[in-house]
Amino acid sequence: MDDDEKQREKHVTGATVWLTGLPSAGKTTIAYELAARLGADGHRTEVLDGDEIREFLSAGLGLSREDRHTNVQRIGFVAELLASNGVTALVPVIAPYADSREAVRKRHAAEGTAYVEVHVATPVDVCSVRDVKGLYAKQAAGEISGLTGVDDPYEEPASPDLRIESQNQTVQQSAAALHALLIEKGLA
């Protein structure tokens, strides 16, 4: 295989990069920064933003454990479909339950599709200060309940492929660490 063929193959290898963490952890911001880096290198990428998915693909689902599981499985299906067709699917989704994430990982393994799990491990006190969507303030005011990591569980990944502590580094540094991991795995 010559260099041109290797380059073309490199650019059609897909993968799912699942970024899990609490609300306001920085998952989506890191995903878009990484998407820009990958795009600049010629990789086909798609960010499957959890908020957009809930609005369009999972409209009508609530926040029960069963509905959250269904939402994660739908996103996992779409991500695997994209990844198996040469797209790097970046998935910044809370996905609070370990068994839901494991089911997505197994789907990818069964299809032979690369899957990378990233825990954006920002502490809840930092997330509540960031409070990008005002969820922590609403929960504190009693306006909402079921906030992941506060009054609803978040099961941290036991052994993610990468753990990012976004409170200790810039978005660019976080995306660079993830990009380096993808290069190491032959996925970027």
PDB file of C-alpha atoms in Angstrom:
ATOM      1  CA  MET A   1       0.000   0.000   0.000  1.00  0.00           C
ATOM      2  CA  ASP A   2       1.517   3.342  -1.031  1.00  0.00           C
ATOM      3  CA  ASP A   3       1.379   6.564   1.028  1.00  0.00           C
ATOM      4  CA  ASP A   4      -1.668   7.930  -0.834  1.00  0.00           C
ATOM      5  CA  GLU A   5      -3.616   4.727  -0.154  1.00  0.00           C
ATOM      6  CA  LYS A   6      -2.608   4.793   3.499  1.00  0.00           C
ATOM      7  CA  GLN A   7      -3.724   8.412   3.769  1.00  0.00           C
ATOM      8  CA  ARG A   8      -7.108   7.659   2.156  1.00  0.00           C
ATOM      9  CA  GLU A   9      -7.627   4.644   4.444  1.00  0.00           C
ATOM     10  CA  LYS A  10      -6.726   6.739   7.462  1.00  0.00           C
ATOM     11  CA  HIS A  11      -9.405   9.259   6.550  1.00  0.00           C
ATOM     12  CA  VAL A  12     -12.199   6.708   6.170  1.00  0.00           C
ATOM     13  CA  THR A  13     -11.599   4.811   9.390  1.00  0.00           C
ATOM     14  CA  GLY A  14     -14.513   5.628  11.635  1.00  0.00           C
ATOM     15  CA  ALA A  15     -14.877   5.414  15.381  1.00  0.00           C
ATOM     16  CA  THR A  16     -17.213   6.430  18.151  1.00  0.00           C
ATOM     17  CA  VAL A  17     -15.730   8.677  20.811  1.00  0.00           C
ATOM     18  CA  TRP A  18     -18.140   8.719  23.742  1.00  0.00           C
ATOM     19  CA  LEU A  19     -17.627  11.606  26.179  1.00  0.00           C
ATOM     20  CA  THR A  20     -19.513  10.959  29.404  1.00  0.00           C
ATOM     21  CA  GLY A  21     -19.716  13.172  32.469  1.00  0.00           C
ATOM     22  CA  LEU A  22     -21.941  15.408  34.538  1.00  0.00           C
ATOM     23  CA  PRO A  23     -23.979  18.304  33.124  1.00  0.00           C
ATOM     24  CA  SER A  24     -21.664  21.296  32.450  1.00  0.00           C
ATOM     25  CA  ALA A  25     -18.552  19.081  32.661  1.00  0.00           C
ATOM     26  CA  GLY A  26     -17.314  20.347  29.284  1.00  0.00           C
ATOM     27  CA  LYS A  27     -18.195  17.328  27.135  1.00  0.00           C
ATOM     28  CA  THR A  28     -19.727  19.222  24.221  1.00  0.00           C
ATOM     29  CA  THR A  29     -17.120  21.980  24.222  1.00  0.00           C
ATOM     30  CA  ILE A  30     -14.314  19.417  24.069  1.00  0.00           C
ATOM     31  CA  ALA A  31     -16.155  17.468  21.343  1.00  0.00           C
ATOM     32  CA  TYR A  32     -16.475  20.524  19.100  1.00  0.00           C
ATOM     33  CA  GLU A  33     -12.829  21.471  19.651  1.00  0.00           C
ATOM     34  CA  LEU A  34     -11.787  17.926  18.717  1.00  0.00           C
ATOM     35  CA  ALA A  35     -14.128  17.960  15.705  1.00  0.00           C
ATOM     36  CA  ALA A  36     -12.363  21.072  14.412  1.00  0.00           C
ATOM     37  CA  ARG A  37      -8.957  19.399  14.813  1.00  0.00           C
ATOM     38  CA  LEU A  38     -10.081  16.208  13.106  1.00  0.00           C
ATOM     39  CA  GLY A  39     -11.820  18.132  10.331  1.00  0.00           C
ATOM     40  CA  ALA A  40      -8.662  20.128   9.681  1.00  0.00           C
ATOM     41  CA  ASP A  41      -6.866  16.794   9.210  1.00  0.00           C
ATOM     42  CA  GLY A  42      -9.468  15.679   6.660  1.00  0.00           C
ATOM     43  CA  HIS A  43     -11.473  13.334   8.891  1.00  0.00           C
ATOM     44  CA  ARG A  44     -15.208  13.081   8.453  1.00  0.00           C
ATOM     45  CA  THR A  45     -16.680  13.885  11.868  1.00  0.00           C
ATOM     46  CA  GLU A  46     -20.091  14.352  13.381  1.00  0.00           C
ATOM     47  CA  VAL A  47     -20.939  15.603  16.860  1.00  0.00           C
ATOM     48  CA  LEU A  48     -24.025  13.876  18.246  1.00  0.00           C
ATOM     49  CA  ASP A  49     -24.914  16.456  20.881  1.00  0.00           C
ATOM     50  CA  GLY A  50     -27.049  14.969  23.643  1.00  0.00           C
ATOM     51  CA  ASP A  51     -29.349  18.008  23.803  1.00  0.00           C
ATOM     52  CA  GLU A  52     -30.013  17.922  20.057  1.00  0.00           C
ATOM     53  CA  ILE A  53     -30.614  14.177  20.116  1.00  0.00           C
ATOM     54  CA  ARG A  54     -33.128  14.572  22.950  1.00  0.00           C
ATOM     55  CA  GLU A  55     -34.963  17.224  20.941  1.00  0.00           C
ATOM     56  CA  PHE A  56     -35.112  15.354  17.641  1.00  0.00           C
ATOM     57  CA  LEU A  57     -34.396  11.624  17.994  1.00  0.00           C
ATOM     58  CA  SER A  58     -35.558  11.023  21.535  1.00  0.00           C
ATOM     59  CA  ALA A  59     -38.365  13.562  21.845  1.00  0.00           C
ATOM     60  CA  GLY A  60     -40.964  12.366  24.309  1.00  0.00           C
ATOM     61  CA  LEU A  61     -38.541  10.473  26.517  1.00  0.00           C
ATOM     62  CA  GLY A  62     -38.383  11.519  30.140  1.00  0.00           C
ATOM     63  CA  LEU A  63     -35.627  11.204  32.697  1.00  0.00           C
ATOM     64  CA  SER A  64     -36.532   7.829  34.196  1.00  0.00           C
ATOM     65  CA  ARG A  65     -33.806   5.207  34.230  1.00  0.00           C
ATOM     66  CA  GLU A  66     -35.601   3.316  31.441  1.00  0.00           C
ATOM     67  CA  ASP A  67     -35.974   6.426  29.272  1.00  0.00           C
ATOM     68  CA  ARG A  68     -32.359   7.432  29.830  1.00  0.00           C
ATOM     69  CA  HIS A  69     -31.294   3.902  28.817  1.00  0.00           C
ATOM     70  CA  THR A  70     -33.441   4.086  25.668  1.00  0.00           C
ATOM     71  CA  ASN A  71     -31.953   7.475  24.802  1.00  0.00           C
ATOM     72  CA  VAL A  72     -28.390   6.180  25.195  1.00  0.00           C
ATOM     73  CA  GLN A  73     -29.133   3.098  23.083  1.00  0.00           C
ATOM     74  CA  ARG A  74     -30.598   5.240  20.291  1.00  0.00           C
ATOM     75  CA  ILE A  75     -27.561   7.494  20.304  1.00  0.00           C
ATOM     76  CA  GLY A  76     -25.270   4.470  20.411  1.00  0.00           C
ATOM     77  CA  PHE A  77     -27.010   2.963  17.398  1.00  0.00           C
ATOM     78  CA  VAL A  78     -26.641   6.149  15.353  1.00  0.00           C
ATOM     79  CA  ALA A  79     -23.009   6.574  16.446  1.00  0.00           C
ATOM     80  CA  GLU A  80     -22.129   3.011  15.454  1.00  0.00           C
ATOM     81  CA  LEU A  81     -23.880   3.436  12.111  1.00  0.00           C
ATOM     82  CA  LEU A  82     -21.881   6.588  11.386  1.00  0.00           C
ATOM     83  CA  ALA A  83     -18.604   5.099  12.643  1.00  0.00           C
ATOM     84  CA  SER A  84     -19.034   1.928  10.606  1.00  0.00           C
ATOM     85  CA  ASN A  85     -19.335   4.165   7.551  1.00  0.00           C
ATOM     86  CA  GLY A  86     -16.076   6.021   8.096  1.00  0.00           C
ATOM     87  CA  VAL A  87     -17.229   8.901  10.282  1.00  0.00           C
ATOM     88  CA  THR A  88     -15.686   9.760  13.623  1.00  0.00           C
ATOM     89  CA  ALA A  89     -18.787  10.165  15.765  1.00  0.00           C
ATOM     90  CA  LEU A  90     -18.138  12.380  18.774  1.00  0.00           C
ATOM     91  CA  VAL A  91     -20.816  11.746  21.388  1.00  0.00           C
ATOM     92  CA  PRO A  92     -20.942  14.211  24.305  1.00  0.00           C
ATOM     93  CA  VAL A  93     -23.759  12.631  26.300  1.00  0.00           C
ATOM     94  CA  ILE A  94     -24.166  12.293  30.075  1.00  0.00           C
ATOM     95  CA  ALA A  95     -25.134   8.593  29.849  1.00  0.00           C
ATOM     96  CA  PRO A  96     -25.276   8.249  33.635  1.00  0.00           C
ATOM     97  CA  TYR A  97     -25.582   4.462  33.901  1.00  0.00           C
ATOM     98  CA  ALA A  98     -22.657   2.080  33.416  1.00  0.00           C
ATOM     99  CA  ASP A  99     -24.855  -0.707  32.016  1.00  0.00           C
ATOM    100  CA  SER A 100     -26.211   1.594  29.287  1.00  0.00           C
ATOM    101  CA  ARG A 101     -22.714   2.624  28.244  1.00  0.00           C
ATOM    102  CA  GLU A 102     -21.561  -1.007  28.341  1.00  0.00           C
ATOM    103  CA  ALA A 103     -24.428  -2.018  26.029  1.00  0.00           C
ATOM    104  CA  VAL A 104     -23.265   0.614  23.532  1.00  0.00           C
ATOM    105  CA  ARG A 105     -19.675  -0.617  23.815  1.00  0.00           C
ATOM    106  CA  LYS A 106     -20.842  -4.200  23.190  1.00  0.00           C
ATOM    107  CA  ARG A 107     -22.851  -3.138  20.117  1.00  0.00           C
ATOM    108  CA  HIS A 108     -19.707  -1.572  18.696  1.00  0.00           C
ATOM    109  CA  ALA A 109     -17.611  -4.651  19.518  1.00  0.00           C
ATOM    110  CA  ALA A 110     -20.170  -6.946  17.882  1.00  0.00           C
ATOM    111  CA  GLU A 111     -20.011  -4.846  14.717  1.00  0.00           C
ATOM    112  CA  GLY A 112     -16.207  -4.531  14.807  1.00  0.00           C
ATOM    113  CA  THR A 113     -16.448  -0.751  15.161  1.00  0.00           C
ATOM    114  CA  ALA A 114     -13.899   1.224  17.171  1.00  0.00           C
ATOM    115  CA  TYR A 115     -15.216   2.702  20.417  1.00  0.00           C
ATOM    116  CA  VAL A 116     -13.404   5.027  22.794  1.00  0.00           C
ATOM    117  CA  GLU A 117     -14.871   6.005  26.162  1.00  0.00           C
ATOM    118  CA  VAL A 118     -13.782   9.307  27.682  1.00  0.00           C
ATOM    119  CA  HIS A 119     -14.769  10.352  31.178  1.00  0.00           C
ATOM    120  CA  VAL A 120     -14.887  14.128  31.459  1.00  0.00           C
ATOM    121  CA  ALA A 121     -14.424  13.925  35.212  1.00  0.00           C
ATOM    122  CA  THR A 122     -15.261  17.452  36.259  1.00  0.00           C
ATOM    123  CA  PRO A 123     -16.381  17.573  39.916  1.00  0.00           C
ATOM    124  CA  VAL A 124     -20.001  18.512  40.614  1.00  0.00           C
ATOM    125  CA  ASP A 125     -18.967  21.662  42.500  1.00  0.00           C
ATOM    126  CA  VAL A 126     -17.130  22.942  39.396  1.00  0.00           C
ATOM    127  CA  CYS A 127     -20.029  21.949  37.129  1.00  0.00           C
ATOM    128  CA  SER A 128     -22.499  23.781  39.356  1.00  0.00           C
ATOM    129  CA  VAL A 129     -20.423  26.976  39.091  1.00  0.00           C
ATOM    130  CA  ARG A 130     -20.225  26.646  35.292  1.00  0.00           C
ATOM    131  CA  ASP A 131     -23.952  25.784  35.133  1.00  0.00           C
ATOM    132  CA  VAL A 132     -24.089  26.380  31.380  1.00  0.00           C
ATOM    133  CA  LYS A 133     -27.825  25.660  31.131  1.00  0.00           C
ATOM    134  CA  GLY A 134     -28.875  26.855  34.579  1.00  0.00           C
ATOM    135  CA  LEU A 135     -29.796  23.323  35.657  1.00  0.00           C
ATOM    136  CA  TYR A 136     -27.960  23.390  38.984  1.00  0.00           C
ATOM    137  CA  ALA A 137     -29.627  26.701  39.910  1.00  0.00           C
ATOM    138  CA  LYS A 138     -33.047  25.312  38.958  1.00  0.00           C
ATOM    139  CA  GLN A 139     -32.422  22.170  41.007  1.00  0.00           C
ATOM    140  CA  ALA A 140     -31.279  24.218  44.023  1.00  0.00           C
ATOM    141  CA  ALA A 141     -34.416  26.353  43.710  1.00  0.00           C
ATOM    142  CA  GLY A 142     -36.605  23.222  43.643  1.00  0.00           C
ATOM    143  CA  GLU A 143     -37.757  23.903  40.080  1.00  0.00           C
ATOM    144  CA  ILE A 144     -36.434  20.603  38.732  1.00  0.00           C
ATOM    145  CA  SER A 145     -35.454  17.232  40.124  1.00  0.00           C
ATOM    146  CA  GLY A 146     -33.555  14.293  38.713  1.00  0.00           C
ATOM    147  CA  LEU A 147     -30.376  16.255  38.013  1.00  0.00           C
ATOM    148  CA  THR A 148     -27.601  13.787  37.285  1.00  0.00           C
ATOM    149  CA  GLY A 149     -24.917  13.871  39.937  1.00  0.00           C
ATOM    150  CA  VAL A 150     -27.045  15.849  42.395  1.00  0.00           C
ATOM    151  CA  ASP A 151     -30.329  14.069  43.089  1.00  0.00           C
ATOM    152  CA  ASP A 152     -30.037  11.370  40.436  1.00  0.00           C
ATOM    153  CA  PRO A 153     -27.107   8.951  40.175  1.00  0.00           C
ATOM    154  CA  TYR A 154     -24.094   9.185  37.910  1.00  0.00           C
ATOM    155  CA  GLU A 155     -22.044   5.996  37.701  1.00  0.00           C
ATOM    156  CA  GLU A 156     -18.488   6.963  36.826  1.00  0.00           C
ATOM    157  CA  PRO A 157     -16.761   4.740  34.274  1.00  0.00           C
ATOM    158  CA  ALA A 158     -14.583   2.171  36.028  1.00  0.00           C
ATOM    159  CA  SER A 159     -11.905   2.095  33.328  1.00  0.00           C
ATOM    160  CA  PRO A 160     -12.388   4.710  30.608  1.00  0.00           C
ATOM    161  CA  ASP A 161      -9.901   4.919  27.770  1.00  0.00           C
ATOM    162  CA  LEU A 162      -9.172   8.480  28.878  1.00  0.00           C
ATOM    163  CA  ARG A 163     -10.055  10.551  31.928  1.00  0.00           C
ATOM    164  CA  ILE A 164     -10.107  14.321  31.430  1.00  0.00           C
ATOM    165  CA  GLU A 165     -10.206  16.636  34.426  1.00  0.00           C
ATOM    166  CA  SER A 166     -11.373  19.703  32.556  1.00  0.00           C
ATOM    167  CA  GLN A 167     -11.084  21.950  35.593  1.00  0.00           C
ATOM    168  CA  ASN A 168      -7.292  21.491  35.463  1.00  0.00           C
ATOM    169  CA  GLN A 169      -6.679  22.236  31.776  1.00  0.00           C
ATOM    170  CA  THR A 170      -7.939  24.314  28.878  1.00  0.00           C
ATOM    171  CA  VAL A 171     -10.422  23.052  26.318  1.00  0.00           C
ATOM    172  CA  GLN A 172      -7.578  22.974  23.809  1.00  0.00           C
ATOM    173  CA  GLN A 173      -5.438  20.843  26.134  1.00  0.00           C
ATOM    174  CA  SER A 174      -8.350  18.472  26.746  1.00  0.00           C
ATOM    175  CA  ALA A 175      -8.999  18.096  23.012  1.00  0.00           C
ATOM    176  CA  ALA A 176      -5.255  17.654  22.369  1.00  0.00           C
ATOM    177  CA  ALA A 177      -5.071  14.817  24.923  1.00  0.00           C
ATOM    178  CA  LEU A 178      -8.016  13.082  23.284  1.00  0.00           C
ATOM    179  CA  HIS A 179      -6.587  13.691  19.805  1.00  0.00           C
ATOM    180  CA  ALA A 180      -3.276  12.136  20.921  1.00  0.00           C
ATOM    181  CA  LEU A 181      -5.132   9.069  22.181  1.00  0.00           C
ATOM    182  CA  LEU A 182      -6.945   8.692  18.858  1.00  0.00           C
ATOM    183  CA  ILE A 183      -3.645   8.957  16.990  1.00  0.00           C
ATOM    184  CA  GLU A 184      -2.114   6.337  19.311  1.00  0.00           C
ATOM    185  CA  LYS A 185      -5.043   4.008  18.555  1.00  0.00           C
ATOM    186  CA  GLY A 186      -4.763   4.620  14.802  1.00  0.00           C
ATOM    187  CA  LEU A 187      -8.111   6.408  14.702  1.00  0.00           C
ATOM    188  CA  ALA A 188      -6.896   9.896  13.731  1.00  0.00           C
TER     189      ALA A 188
END
